[in-house]
Amino acid sequence: MRKLVYYVGTSIDGYIAGPEGEWDFYPVGADLAEYMNTQFPEVVPAHVREAIGLEADPIRYDTLVMGRGTYEPALAVGIASPYSPLRQYVVSTTLDAVDHPDVEVYSGDPVDLVRRLKGEDGRDIYLAGGGRLAAALLPEIDEMIVKLYPVVAGTGIPMYSGGFRPTAFTLTGSRTFDNGTVVLNYART
C-alpha cells in the first residue's frame, strides 16, 4: 500500500513558515541542497528544477497533497502546476478549480482523499503542508521527513496546527549537514 509522507522543513521551535508564509529565513547549505535534490527531486518545485537543470523524474512520489496556503504562492506568479509531473491535489474549500490537468482542487474531507489515494496503485504520496492540513491528516501520516533548520522563528505557521492528539513515531534515520540542519526520518509507531 502507498504511504503518506509528510516532507517538511521546520525551525527549532516548530514553525514551517513565518506569520506571512515566509520561508526564506531557513539556511539551506550546498550539501543539504545536493542531498535533497538527489534523494527527492520531485519535491523541488518544477520552475526551480528547470532553472537549475534538475531532472524531473520522480523517485519516490507520484502524487502530492497540499493545502491552499502552500499552493497559492505558485498560483500568484502564474504557475498552475508547481510540482509537475506529480499529480497534485490542493485541499481547499475556498479555491476555485484550476485549469491544469495535473492539479485538482479538492474540497472534501482530506482523510477520505488520502485513503482513496492510498488504495490506488502507485508510488508514495507527498504531503507538502501546511500545518492545518497536516493536523487533519495526522491519522493517515505513515512517515515524516523533517528538515530541522538551526534557527528559531519565534512565531509563524506551526508544523501541526490542530487539537491535542499525541501520536507516536519512531526515529528511523538522521543526517546532519554542514550548517547544522538535521534531516530526521520517522515512521509511525
Short mmCIF file of N, CA and C in Angstrom, two decimals:
data_model
loop_
_atom_site.label_atom_id
_atom_site.label_comp_id
_atom_site.label_asym_id
_atom_site.label_seq_id
_atom_site.Cartn_x
_atom_site.Cartn_y
_atom_site.Cartn_z
N MET A 1 0.85 -1.19 0.00
CA MET A 1 0.00 0.00 0.00
C MET A 1 0.89 1.25 0.00
N ARG A 2 0.43 2.26 -0.67
CA ARG A 2 1.15 3.53 -0.71
C ARG A 2 1.17 4.18 0.66
N LYS A 3 2.21 4.97 0.91
CA LYS A 3 2.34 5.67 2.19
C LYS A 3 2.14 7.16 1.99
N LEU A 4 1.61 7.81 3.02
CA LEU A 4 1.56 9.27 3.05
C LEU A 4 2.77 9.73 3.85
N VAL A 5 3.62 10.55 3.21
CA VAL A 5 4.86 11.01 3.82
C VAL A 5 4.81 12.52 3.94
N TYR A 6 4.89 13.01 5.16
CA TYR A 6 4.94 14.45 5.42
C TYR A 6 6.40 14.86 5.33
N TYR A 7 6.74 15.51 4.23
CA TYR A 7 8.08 16.01 3.98
C TYR A 7 8.02 17.50 4.26
N VAL A 8 8.76 17.95 5.29
CA VAL A 8 8.57 19.31 5.76
C VAL A 8 9.86 19.87 6.33
N GLY A 9 10.03 21.17 6.21
CA GLY A 9 11.12 21.88 6.86
C GLY A 9 10.56 22.68 8.02
N THR A 10 11.29 22.71 9.13
CA THR A 10 10.80 23.42 10.30
C THR A 10 11.94 24.07 11.06
N SER A 11 11.59 25.11 11.77
CA SER A 11 12.55 25.75 12.67
C SER A 11 12.68 24.92 13.94
N ILE A 12 13.67 25.23 14.76
CA ILE A 12 13.84 24.51 16.02
C ILE A 12 12.57 24.58 16.87
N ASP A 13 11.88 25.73 16.79
CA ASP A 13 10.67 25.89 17.60
C ASP A 13 9.39 25.44 16.89
N GLY A 14 9.52 24.69 15.79
CA GLY A 14 8.38 24.01 15.20
C GLY A 14 7.55 24.77 14.18
N TYR A 15 8.13 25.83 13.56
CA TYR A 15 7.37 26.59 12.57
C TYR A 15 7.85 26.25 11.16
N ILE A 16 6.89 25.98 10.27
CA ILE A 16 7.22 25.65 8.88
C ILE A 16 7.31 26.89 8.00
N ALA A 17 6.83 28.00 8.51
CA ALA A 17 6.90 29.27 7.79
C ALA A 17 6.65 30.39 8.79
N GLY A 18 7.00 31.61 8.39
CA GLY A 18 6.73 32.77 9.21
C GLY A 18 5.25 33.12 9.19
N PRO A 19 4.86 34.16 9.91
CA PRO A 19 3.44 34.52 10.01
C PRO A 19 2.79 34.87 8.67
N GLU A 20 3.59 35.36 7.72
CA GLU A 20 3.06 35.71 6.40
C GLU A 20 3.45 34.66 5.34
N GLY A 21 3.84 33.47 5.79
CA GLY A 21 4.23 32.41 4.86
C GLY A 21 5.69 32.45 4.48
N GLU A 22 6.49 33.28 5.11
CA GLU A 22 7.91 33.38 4.77
C GLU A 22 8.62 32.06 5.05
N TRP A 23 9.53 31.70 4.18
CA TRP A 23 10.35 30.51 4.39
C TRP A 23 11.81 30.77 4.03
N ASP A 24 12.10 31.96 3.55
CA ASP A 24 13.45 32.27 3.07
C ASP A 24 14.47 32.49 4.19
N PHE A 25 14.04 32.38 5.44
CA PHE A 25 14.98 32.52 6.56
C PHE A 25 15.65 31.19 6.90
N TYR A 26 15.22 30.11 6.27
CA TYR A 26 15.86 28.82 6.53
C TYR A 26 17.21 28.76 5.83
N PRO A 27 18.27 28.42 6.56
CA PRO A 27 19.60 28.35 5.94
C PRO A 27 19.80 27.03 5.22
N VAL A 28 19.80 27.07 3.89
CA VAL A 28 19.99 25.86 3.10
C VAL A 28 21.41 25.87 2.56
N GLY A 29 22.23 24.95 3.06
CA GLY A 29 23.60 24.83 2.60
C GLY A 29 23.69 23.99 1.34
N ALA A 30 24.83 24.07 0.67
CA ALA A 30 25.02 23.35 -0.59
C ALA A 30 24.92 21.84 -0.41
N ASP A 31 25.45 21.32 0.70
CA ASP A 31 25.40 19.86 0.90
C ASP A 31 23.97 19.38 1.14
N LEU A 32 23.16 20.16 1.85
CA LEU A 32 21.76 19.80 2.05
C LEU A 32 21.01 19.85 0.73
N ALA A 33 21.20 20.92 -0.04
CA ALA A 33 20.52 21.05 -1.33
C ALA A 33 20.89 19.89 -2.25
N GLU A 34 22.16 19.53 -2.29
CA GLU A 34 22.59 18.42 -3.14
C GLU A 34 21.95 17.09 -2.69
N TYR A 35 21.93 16.87 -1.39
CA TYR A 35 21.32 15.64 -0.86
C TYR A 35 19.84 15.57 -1.22
N MET A 36 19.11 16.63 -0.95
CA MET A 36 17.68 16.61 -1.21
C MET A 36 17.38 16.54 -2.71
N ASN A 37 18.15 17.26 -3.52
CA ASN A 37 17.94 17.21 -4.96
C ASN A 37 18.21 15.82 -5.52
N THR A 38 19.14 15.11 -4.92
CA THR A 38 19.47 13.75 -5.35
C THR A 38 18.44 12.74 -4.85
N GLN A 39 18.06 12.86 -3.58
CA GLN A 39 17.16 11.90 -2.97
C GLN A 39 15.68 12.14 -3.29
N PHE A 40 15.29 13.41 -3.42
CA PHE A 40 13.88 13.76 -3.58
C PHE A 40 13.70 14.89 -4.60
N PRO A 41 14.10 14.69 -5.85
CA PRO A 41 13.99 15.80 -6.81
C PRO A 41 12.55 16.24 -7.06
N GLU A 42 11.60 15.34 -6.87
CA GLU A 42 10.21 15.68 -7.14
C GLU A 42 9.61 16.65 -6.13
N VAL A 43 10.28 16.87 -4.98
CA VAL A 43 9.75 17.83 -4.01
C VAL A 43 10.26 19.25 -4.28
N VAL A 44 11.16 19.38 -5.25
CA VAL A 44 11.63 20.70 -5.66
C VAL A 44 10.63 21.23 -6.69
N PRO A 45 10.10 22.45 -6.49
CA PRO A 45 9.14 22.97 -7.46
C PRO A 45 9.68 22.93 -8.89
N ALA A 46 8.79 22.66 -9.84
CA ALA A 46 9.17 22.45 -11.24
C ALA A 46 9.95 23.63 -11.82
N HIS A 47 9.55 24.86 -11.51
CA HIS A 47 10.24 26.01 -12.08
C HIS A 47 11.66 26.13 -11.51
N VAL A 48 11.89 25.68 -10.29
CA VAL A 48 13.23 25.68 -9.71
C VAL A 48 14.06 24.57 -10.33
N ARG A 49 13.47 23.38 -10.48
CA ARG A 49 14.19 22.27 -11.13
C ARG A 49 14.65 22.69 -12.51
N GLU A 50 13.76 23.34 -13.25
CA GLU A 50 14.11 23.77 -14.60
C GLU A 50 15.27 24.76 -14.58
N ALA A 51 15.24 25.70 -13.65
CA ALA A 51 16.28 26.74 -13.57
C ALA A 51 17.65 26.17 -13.22
N ILE A 52 17.67 25.09 -12.41
CA ILE A 52 18.96 24.54 -12.00
C ILE A 52 19.34 23.28 -12.78
N GLY A 53 18.51 22.89 -13.73
CA GLY A 53 18.81 21.74 -14.58
C GLY A 53 18.65 20.40 -13.88
N LEU A 54 17.73 20.32 -12.94
CA LEU A 54 17.49 19.09 -12.18
C LEU A 54 16.46 18.25 -12.91
N GLU A 55 16.77 16.97 -13.10
CA GLU A 55 15.84 16.06 -13.75
C GLU A 55 14.54 15.96 -12.96
N ALA A 56 13.43 15.81 -13.66
CA ALA A 56 12.11 15.81 -13.03
C ALA A 56 11.56 14.42 -12.78
N ASP A 57 12.31 13.39 -13.10
CA ASP A 57 11.77 12.04 -12.93
C ASP A 57 11.53 11.73 -11.46
N PRO A 58 10.30 11.40 -11.10
CA PRO A 58 10.00 11.07 -9.71
C PRO A 58 10.76 9.83 -9.26
N ILE A 59 11.28 9.89 -8.05
CA ILE A 59 11.98 8.76 -7.46
C ILE A 59 11.07 8.05 -6.47
N ARG A 60 10.46 8.82 -5.57
CA ARG A 60 9.66 8.21 -4.51
C ARG A 60 8.17 8.50 -4.63
N TYR A 61 7.82 9.70 -5.08
CA TYR A 61 6.42 10.14 -5.07
C TYR A 61 5.90 10.30 -6.49
N ASP A 62 4.59 10.07 -6.66
CA ASP A 62 3.94 10.40 -7.92
C ASP A 62 2.71 11.26 -7.70
N THR A 63 2.38 11.49 -6.42
CA THR A 63 1.20 12.26 -6.05
C THR A 63 1.55 13.18 -4.90
N LEU A 64 0.95 14.36 -4.89
CA LEU A 64 1.19 15.34 -3.85
C LEU A 64 -0.14 15.85 -3.33
N VAL A 65 -0.21 16.06 -2.02
CA VAL A 65 -1.37 16.68 -1.39
C VAL A 65 -0.86 17.91 -0.65
N MET A 66 -1.49 19.05 -0.90
CA MET A 66 -1.07 20.29 -0.24
C MET A 66 -2.29 21.13 0.07
N GLY A 67 -2.11 22.04 1.01
CA GLY A 67 -3.15 22.98 1.35
C GLY A 67 -3.11 24.21 0.45
N ARG A 68 -4.15 25.01 0.55
CA ARG A 68 -4.25 26.23 -0.26
C ARG A 68 -3.09 27.17 -0.01
N GLY A 69 -2.68 27.33 1.25
CA GLY A 69 -1.59 28.24 1.58
C GLY A 69 -0.26 27.82 0.99
N THR A 70 -0.06 26.53 0.79
CA THR A 70 1.15 26.04 0.14
C THR A 70 1.08 26.26 -1.36
N TYR A 71 -0.10 26.16 -1.92
CA TYR A 71 -0.29 26.27 -3.36
C TYR A 71 -0.34 27.71 -3.87
N GLU A 72 -0.95 28.60 -3.11
CA GLU A 72 -1.21 29.95 -3.60
C GLU A 72 0.02 30.75 -4.03
N PRO A 73 1.19 30.65 -3.37
CA PRO A 73 2.34 31.42 -3.86
C PRO A 73 2.70 31.09 -5.31
N ALA A 74 2.60 29.84 -5.69
CA ALA A 74 2.88 29.47 -7.08
C ALA A 74 1.81 30.04 -8.01
N LEU A 75 0.57 29.89 -7.63
CA LEU A 75 -0.54 30.39 -8.44
C LEU A 75 -0.44 31.91 -8.62
N ALA A 76 0.02 32.61 -7.57
CA ALA A 76 0.13 34.08 -7.63
C ALA A 76 1.14 34.54 -8.68
N VAL A 77 2.11 33.69 -9.02
CA VAL A 77 3.10 34.08 -10.04
C VAL A 77 2.85 33.33 -11.35
N GLY A 78 1.62 32.80 -11.50
CA GLY A 78 1.22 32.20 -12.77
C GLY A 78 1.63 30.75 -12.97
N ILE A 79 2.01 30.07 -11.89
CA ILE A 79 2.40 28.66 -12.01
C ILE A 79 1.25 27.80 -11.49
N ALA A 80 0.54 27.18 -12.43
CA ALA A 80 -0.63 26.38 -12.05
C ALA A 80 -0.24 24.99 -11.55
N SER A 81 0.89 24.47 -12.02
CA SER A 81 1.32 23.12 -11.65
C SER A 81 2.74 23.19 -11.09
N PRO A 82 2.89 23.58 -9.82
CA PRO A 82 4.23 23.79 -9.28
C PRO A 82 5.05 22.52 -9.11
N TYR A 83 4.42 21.37 -9.06
CA TYR A 83 5.17 20.14 -8.83
C TYR A 83 5.00 19.13 -9.97
N SER A 84 4.90 19.64 -11.18
CA SER A 84 4.84 18.78 -12.35
C SER A 84 6.11 17.92 -12.35
N PRO A 85 6.06 16.66 -12.66
CA PRO A 85 4.98 15.90 -13.26
C PRO A 85 4.10 15.16 -12.26
N LEU A 86 4.14 15.51 -10.98
CA LEU A 86 3.31 14.83 -10.00
C LEU A 86 1.83 15.18 -10.20
N ARG A 87 0.97 14.24 -9.84
CA ARG A 87 -0.45 14.51 -9.76
C ARG A 87 -0.65 15.28 -8.46
N GLN A 88 -1.28 16.46 -8.52
CA GLN A 88 -1.35 17.37 -7.37
C GLN A 88 -2.79 17.62 -6.95
N TYR A 89 -3.01 17.48 -5.64
CA TYR A 89 -4.31 17.77 -5.05
C TYR A 89 -4.14 18.94 -4.09
N VAL A 90 -4.95 19.98 -4.29
CA VAL A 90 -4.96 21.14 -3.41
C VAL A 90 -6.23 21.04 -2.58
N VAL A 91 -6.06 20.87 -1.27
CA VAL A 91 -7.21 20.75 -0.38
C VAL A 91 -7.63 22.15 0.03
N SER A 92 -8.84 22.54 -0.39
CA SER A 92 -9.34 23.88 -0.10
C SER A 92 -10.84 23.93 -0.31
N THR A 93 -11.51 24.65 0.58
CA THR A 93 -12.94 24.87 0.41
C THR A 93 -13.21 26.25 -0.19
N THR A 94 -12.16 27.04 -0.41
CA THR A 94 -12.35 28.40 -0.91
C THR A 94 -11.71 28.66 -2.27
N LEU A 95 -10.85 27.79 -2.73
CA LEU A 95 -10.15 27.99 -4.00
C LEU A 95 -11.00 27.45 -5.14
N ASP A 96 -11.07 28.21 -6.23
CA ASP A 96 -11.78 27.75 -7.43
C ASP A 96 -10.96 26.69 -8.14
N ALA A 97 -11.60 25.97 -9.04
CA ALA A 97 -10.92 24.96 -9.84
C ALA A 97 -9.77 25.59 -10.62
N VAL A 98 -8.74 24.81 -10.87
CA VAL A 98 -7.56 25.26 -11.60
C VAL A 98 -7.57 24.59 -12.97
N ASP A 99 -7.23 25.36 -13.99
CA ASP A 99 -7.22 24.83 -15.35
C ASP A 99 -5.86 24.21 -15.67
N HIS A 100 -5.63 23.04 -15.12
CA HIS A 100 -4.40 22.29 -15.41
C HIS A 100 -4.70 20.81 -15.17
N PRO A 101 -4.29 19.94 -16.11
CA PRO A 101 -4.64 18.52 -15.97
C PRO A 101 -3.97 17.82 -14.78
N ASP A 102 -2.87 18.34 -14.28
CA ASP A 102 -2.16 17.70 -13.15
C ASP A 102 -2.65 18.17 -11.79
N VAL A 103 -3.53 19.18 -11.75
CA VAL A 103 -3.93 19.79 -10.48
C VAL A 103 -5.44 19.68 -10.30
N GLU A 104 -5.82 19.17 -9.12
CA GLU A 104 -7.24 19.10 -8.77
C GLU A 104 -7.45 19.78 -7.43
N VAL A 105 -8.41 20.70 -7.39
CA VAL A 105 -8.80 21.31 -6.13
C VAL A 105 -9.83 20.38 -5.49
N TYR A 106 -9.55 20.00 -4.25
CA TYR A 106 -10.40 19.04 -3.55
C TYR A 106 -11.01 19.72 -2.33
N SER A 107 -12.33 19.77 -2.26
CA SER A 107 -13.00 20.49 -1.17
C SER A 107 -13.59 19.56 -0.11
N GLY A 108 -13.42 18.26 -0.28
CA GLY A 108 -13.99 17.30 0.68
C GLY A 108 -13.06 17.05 1.86
N ASP A 109 -13.34 15.99 2.56
CA ASP A 109 -12.55 15.58 3.72
C ASP A 109 -11.19 15.07 3.24
N PRO A 110 -10.09 15.69 3.68
CA PRO A 110 -8.77 15.26 3.21
C PRO A 110 -8.43 13.83 3.62
N VAL A 111 -8.98 13.35 4.73
CA VAL A 111 -8.74 11.97 5.14
C VAL A 111 -9.34 11.01 4.11
N ASP A 112 -10.54 11.31 3.63
CA ASP A 112 -11.16 10.48 2.60
C ASP A 112 -10.31 10.47 1.33
N LEU A 113 -9.82 11.65 0.95
CA LEU A 113 -8.96 11.75 -0.24
C LEU A 113 -7.74 10.87 -0.10
N VAL A 114 -7.03 11.00 1.02
CA VAL A 114 -5.79 10.24 1.20
C VAL A 114 -6.06 8.75 1.27
N ARG A 115 -7.12 8.35 1.92
CA ARG A 115 -7.45 6.92 1.98
C ARG A 115 -7.72 6.38 0.58
N ARG A 116 -8.41 7.15 -0.24
CA ARG A 116 -8.65 6.72 -1.63
C ARG A 116 -7.35 6.62 -2.39
N LEU A 117 -6.48 7.64 -2.24
CA LEU A 117 -5.19 7.63 -2.94
C LEU A 117 -4.31 6.46 -2.49
N LYS A 118 -4.34 6.16 -1.20
CA LYS A 118 -3.54 5.04 -0.69
C LYS A 118 -3.99 3.72 -1.30
N GLY A 119 -5.25 3.61 -1.64
CA GLY A 119 -5.78 2.38 -2.21
C GLY A 119 -5.45 2.20 -3.68
N GLU A 120 -4.96 3.23 -4.32
CA GLU A 120 -4.59 3.15 -5.74
C GLU A 120 -3.18 2.59 -5.89
N ASP A 121 -2.89 2.08 -7.07
CA ASP A 121 -1.52 1.68 -7.39
C ASP A 121 -0.68 2.93 -7.58
N GLY A 122 0.58 2.84 -7.25
CA GLY A 122 1.47 3.96 -7.49
C GLY A 122 2.52 4.07 -6.41
N ARG A 123 3.24 5.17 -6.49
CA ARG A 123 4.30 5.46 -5.53
C ARG A 123 3.70 6.14 -4.31
N ASP A 124 4.56 6.47 -3.35
CA ASP A 124 4.10 7.14 -2.15
C ASP A 124 3.52 8.52 -2.45
N ILE A 125 2.82 9.05 -1.47
CA ILE A 125 2.13 10.34 -1.58
C ILE A 125 2.87 11.35 -0.72
N TYR A 126 3.22 12.46 -1.31
CA TYR A 126 3.96 13.53 -0.65
C TYR A 126 2.98 14.54 -0.07
N LEU A 127 3.01 14.71 1.25
CA LEU A 127 2.22 15.75 1.91
C LEU A 127 3.11 16.96 2.07
N ALA A 128 2.74 18.05 1.38
CA ALA A 128 3.56 19.26 1.37
C ALA A 128 3.11 20.29 2.41
N GLY A 129 2.00 20.09 3.03
CA GLY A 129 1.57 21.06 4.05
C GLY A 129 0.33 21.79 3.62
N GLY A 130 -0.07 22.63 4.47
CA GLY A 130 0.51 23.23 5.65
C GLY A 130 0.10 22.57 6.96
N GLY A 131 0.27 23.34 8.02
CA GLY A 131 0.10 22.84 9.36
C GLY A 131 -1.31 22.36 9.69
N ARG A 132 -2.32 23.07 9.20
CA ARG A 132 -3.71 22.63 9.46
C ARG A 132 -4.02 21.34 8.72
N LEU A 133 -3.54 21.26 7.47
CA LEU A 133 -3.77 20.05 6.69
C LEU A 133 -3.02 18.87 7.31
N ALA A 134 -1.79 19.08 7.74
CA ALA A 134 -1.02 18.01 8.38
C ALA A 134 -1.73 17.52 9.64
N ALA A 135 -2.28 18.44 10.42
CA ALA A 135 -3.01 18.05 11.63
C ALA A 135 -4.25 17.22 11.27
N ALA A 136 -4.97 17.63 10.23
CA ALA A 136 -6.15 16.88 9.81
C ALA A 136 -5.79 15.49 9.32
N LEU A 137 -4.61 15.38 8.69
CA LEU A 137 -4.19 14.11 8.11
C LEU A 137 -3.30 13.27 9.03
N LEU A 138 -3.07 13.74 10.25
CA LEU A 138 -2.20 13.02 11.17
C LEU A 138 -2.54 11.53 11.28
N PRO A 139 -3.80 11.13 11.34
CA PRO A 139 -4.09 9.70 11.42
C PRO A 139 -3.62 8.90 10.20
N GLU A 140 -3.40 9.57 9.09
CA GLU A 140 -3.00 8.89 7.85
C GLU A 140 -1.52 9.02 7.53
N ILE A 141 -0.78 9.83 8.29
CA ILE A 141 0.65 10.02 8.01
C ILE A 141 1.42 8.78 8.45
N ASP A 142 2.11 8.16 7.49
CA ASP A 142 2.87 6.94 7.76
C ASP A 142 4.33 7.24 8.08
N GLU A 143 4.87 8.27 7.46
CA GLU A 143 6.26 8.66 7.68
C GLU A 143 6.37 10.17 7.67
N MET A 144 7.45 10.65 8.29
CA MET A 144 7.80 12.07 8.21
C MET A 144 9.27 12.18 7.86
N ILE A 145 9.57 13.12 6.98
CA ILE A 145 10.94 13.52 6.71
C ILE A 145 10.99 14.98 7.11
N VAL A 146 11.69 15.26 8.21
CA VAL A 146 11.70 16.58 8.81
C VAL A 146 13.08 17.20 8.65
N LYS A 147 13.13 18.31 7.92
CA LYS A 147 14.37 19.09 7.85
C LYS A 147 14.32 20.08 9.00
N LEU A 148 15.12 19.83 10.03
CA LEU A 148 15.15 20.68 11.21
C LEU A 148 16.26 21.70 11.04
N TYR A 149 15.86 22.94 10.77
CA TYR A 149 16.83 24.00 10.50
C TYR A 149 17.29 24.65 11.81
N PRO A 150 18.57 25.04 11.90
CA PRO A 150 19.12 25.61 13.13
C PRO A 150 18.77 27.09 13.29
N VAL A 151 17.48 27.35 13.39
CA VAL A 151 17.00 28.72 13.54
C VAL A 151 15.72 28.70 14.37
N VAL A 152 15.53 29.73 15.16
CA VAL A 152 14.28 29.91 15.92
C VAL A 152 13.47 30.98 15.20
N ALA A 153 12.22 30.66 14.86
CA ALA A 153 11.38 31.61 14.16
C ALA A 153 10.64 32.54 15.13
N GLY A 154 10.25 32.03 16.28
CA GLY A 154 9.53 32.84 17.25
C GLY A 154 8.03 32.79 17.11
N THR A 155 7.55 32.79 15.90
CA THR A 155 6.12 32.66 15.62
C THR A 155 5.96 32.30 14.14
N GLY A 156 4.75 31.95 13.77
CA GLY A 156 4.52 31.60 12.37
C GLY A 156 3.50 30.50 12.23
N ILE A 157 3.67 29.72 11.18
CA ILE A 157 2.77 28.61 10.87
C ILE A 157 3.38 27.35 11.47
N PRO A 158 2.68 26.73 12.44
CA PRO A 158 3.24 25.55 13.09
C PRO A 158 3.23 24.32 12.19
N MET A 159 4.12 23.40 12.48
CA MET A 159 4.22 22.15 11.73
C MET A 159 2.90 21.38 11.78
N TYR A 160 2.24 21.41 12.91
CA TYR A 160 0.90 20.84 13.08
C TYR A 160 0.06 21.89 13.79
N SER A 161 -1.09 22.20 13.22
CA SER A 161 -1.97 23.19 13.82
C SER A 161 -3.34 22.56 14.00
N GLY A 162 -3.51 21.90 15.14
CA GLY A 162 -4.76 21.22 15.40
C GLY A 162 -4.87 20.93 16.88
N GLY A 163 -5.82 20.14 17.23
CA GLY A 163 -6.06 19.80 18.62
C GLY A 163 -4.99 18.89 19.19
N PHE A 164 -5.04 18.73 20.49
CA PHE A 164 -4.11 17.88 21.21
C PHE A 164 -4.38 16.43 20.82
N ARG A 165 -3.39 15.79 20.18
CA ARG A 165 -3.56 14.41 19.72
C ARG A 165 -2.19 13.73 19.69
N PRO A 166 -1.65 13.33 20.84
CA PRO A 166 -0.33 12.68 20.85
C PRO A 166 -0.31 11.46 19.93
N THR A 167 0.68 11.41 19.07
CA THR A 167 0.82 10.32 18.11
C THR A 167 2.29 9.93 18.07
N ALA A 168 2.58 8.68 18.33
CA ALA A 168 3.97 8.23 18.42
C ALA A 168 4.55 7.89 17.05
N PHE A 169 5.79 8.32 16.86
CA PHE A 169 6.58 7.97 15.69
C PHE A 169 7.94 7.48 16.19
N THR A 170 8.60 6.66 15.39
CA THR A 170 9.91 6.12 15.73
C THR A 170 10.94 6.72 14.79
N LEU A 171 12.04 7.20 15.35
CA LEU A 171 13.14 7.72 14.54
C LEU A 171 13.78 6.57 13.79
N THR A 172 13.84 6.68 12.46
CA THR A 172 14.41 5.61 11.63
C THR A 172 15.71 6.03 10.96
N GLY A 173 16.05 7.29 11.05
CA GLY A 173 17.30 7.75 10.45
C GLY A 173 17.50 9.23 10.67
N SER A 174 18.75 9.64 10.61
CA SER A 174 19.06 11.07 10.71
C SER A 174 20.36 11.36 9.98
N ARG A 175 20.49 12.58 9.55
CA ARG A 175 21.71 13.02 8.88
C ARG A 175 21.90 14.50 9.18
N THR A 176 23.10 14.86 9.59
CA THR A 176 23.43 16.25 9.91
C THR A 176 24.24 16.85 8.78
N PHE A 177 23.96 18.12 8.46
CA PHE A 177 24.63 18.81 7.37
C PHE A 177 25.53 19.91 7.91
N ASP A 178 26.39 20.43 7.05
CA ASP A 178 27.44 21.36 7.47
C ASP A 178 26.94 22.57 8.25
N ASN A 179 25.77 23.08 7.89
CA ASN A 179 25.28 24.29 8.57
C ASN A 179 24.47 23.99 9.83
N GLY A 180 24.40 22.72 10.22
CA GLY A 180 23.67 22.34 11.43
C GLY A 180 22.27 21.85 11.18
N THR A 181 21.80 21.90 9.95
CA THR A 181 20.48 21.34 9.64
C THR A 181 20.55 19.83 9.82
N VAL A 182 19.50 19.27 10.39
CA VAL A 182 19.41 17.83 10.58
C VAL A 182 18.16 17.33 9.86
N VAL A 183 18.32 16.29 9.05
CA VAL A 183 17.17 15.66 8.42
C VAL A 183 16.85 14.41 9.24
N LEU A 184 15.62 14.40 9.75
CA LEU A 184 15.15 13.31 10.61
C LEU A 184 14.08 12.50 9.89
N ASN A 185 14.22 11.20 9.91
CA ASN A 185 13.24 10.32 9.30
C ASN A 185 12.50 9.59 10.40
N TYR A 186 11.17 9.62 10.31
CA TYR A 186 10.32 8.97 11.31
C TYR A 186 9.31 8.07 10.62
N ALA A 187 8.96 6.97 11.30
CA ALA A 187 7.89 6.09 10.85
C ALA A 187 6.87 5.98 11.96
N ARG A 188 5.62 5.86 11.59
CA ARG A 188 4.55 5.70 12.59
C ARG A 188 4.84 4.46 13.42
N THR A 189 4.72 4.61 14.72
CA THR A 189 4.99 3.50 15.65
C THR A 189 3.81 2.57 15.70
#
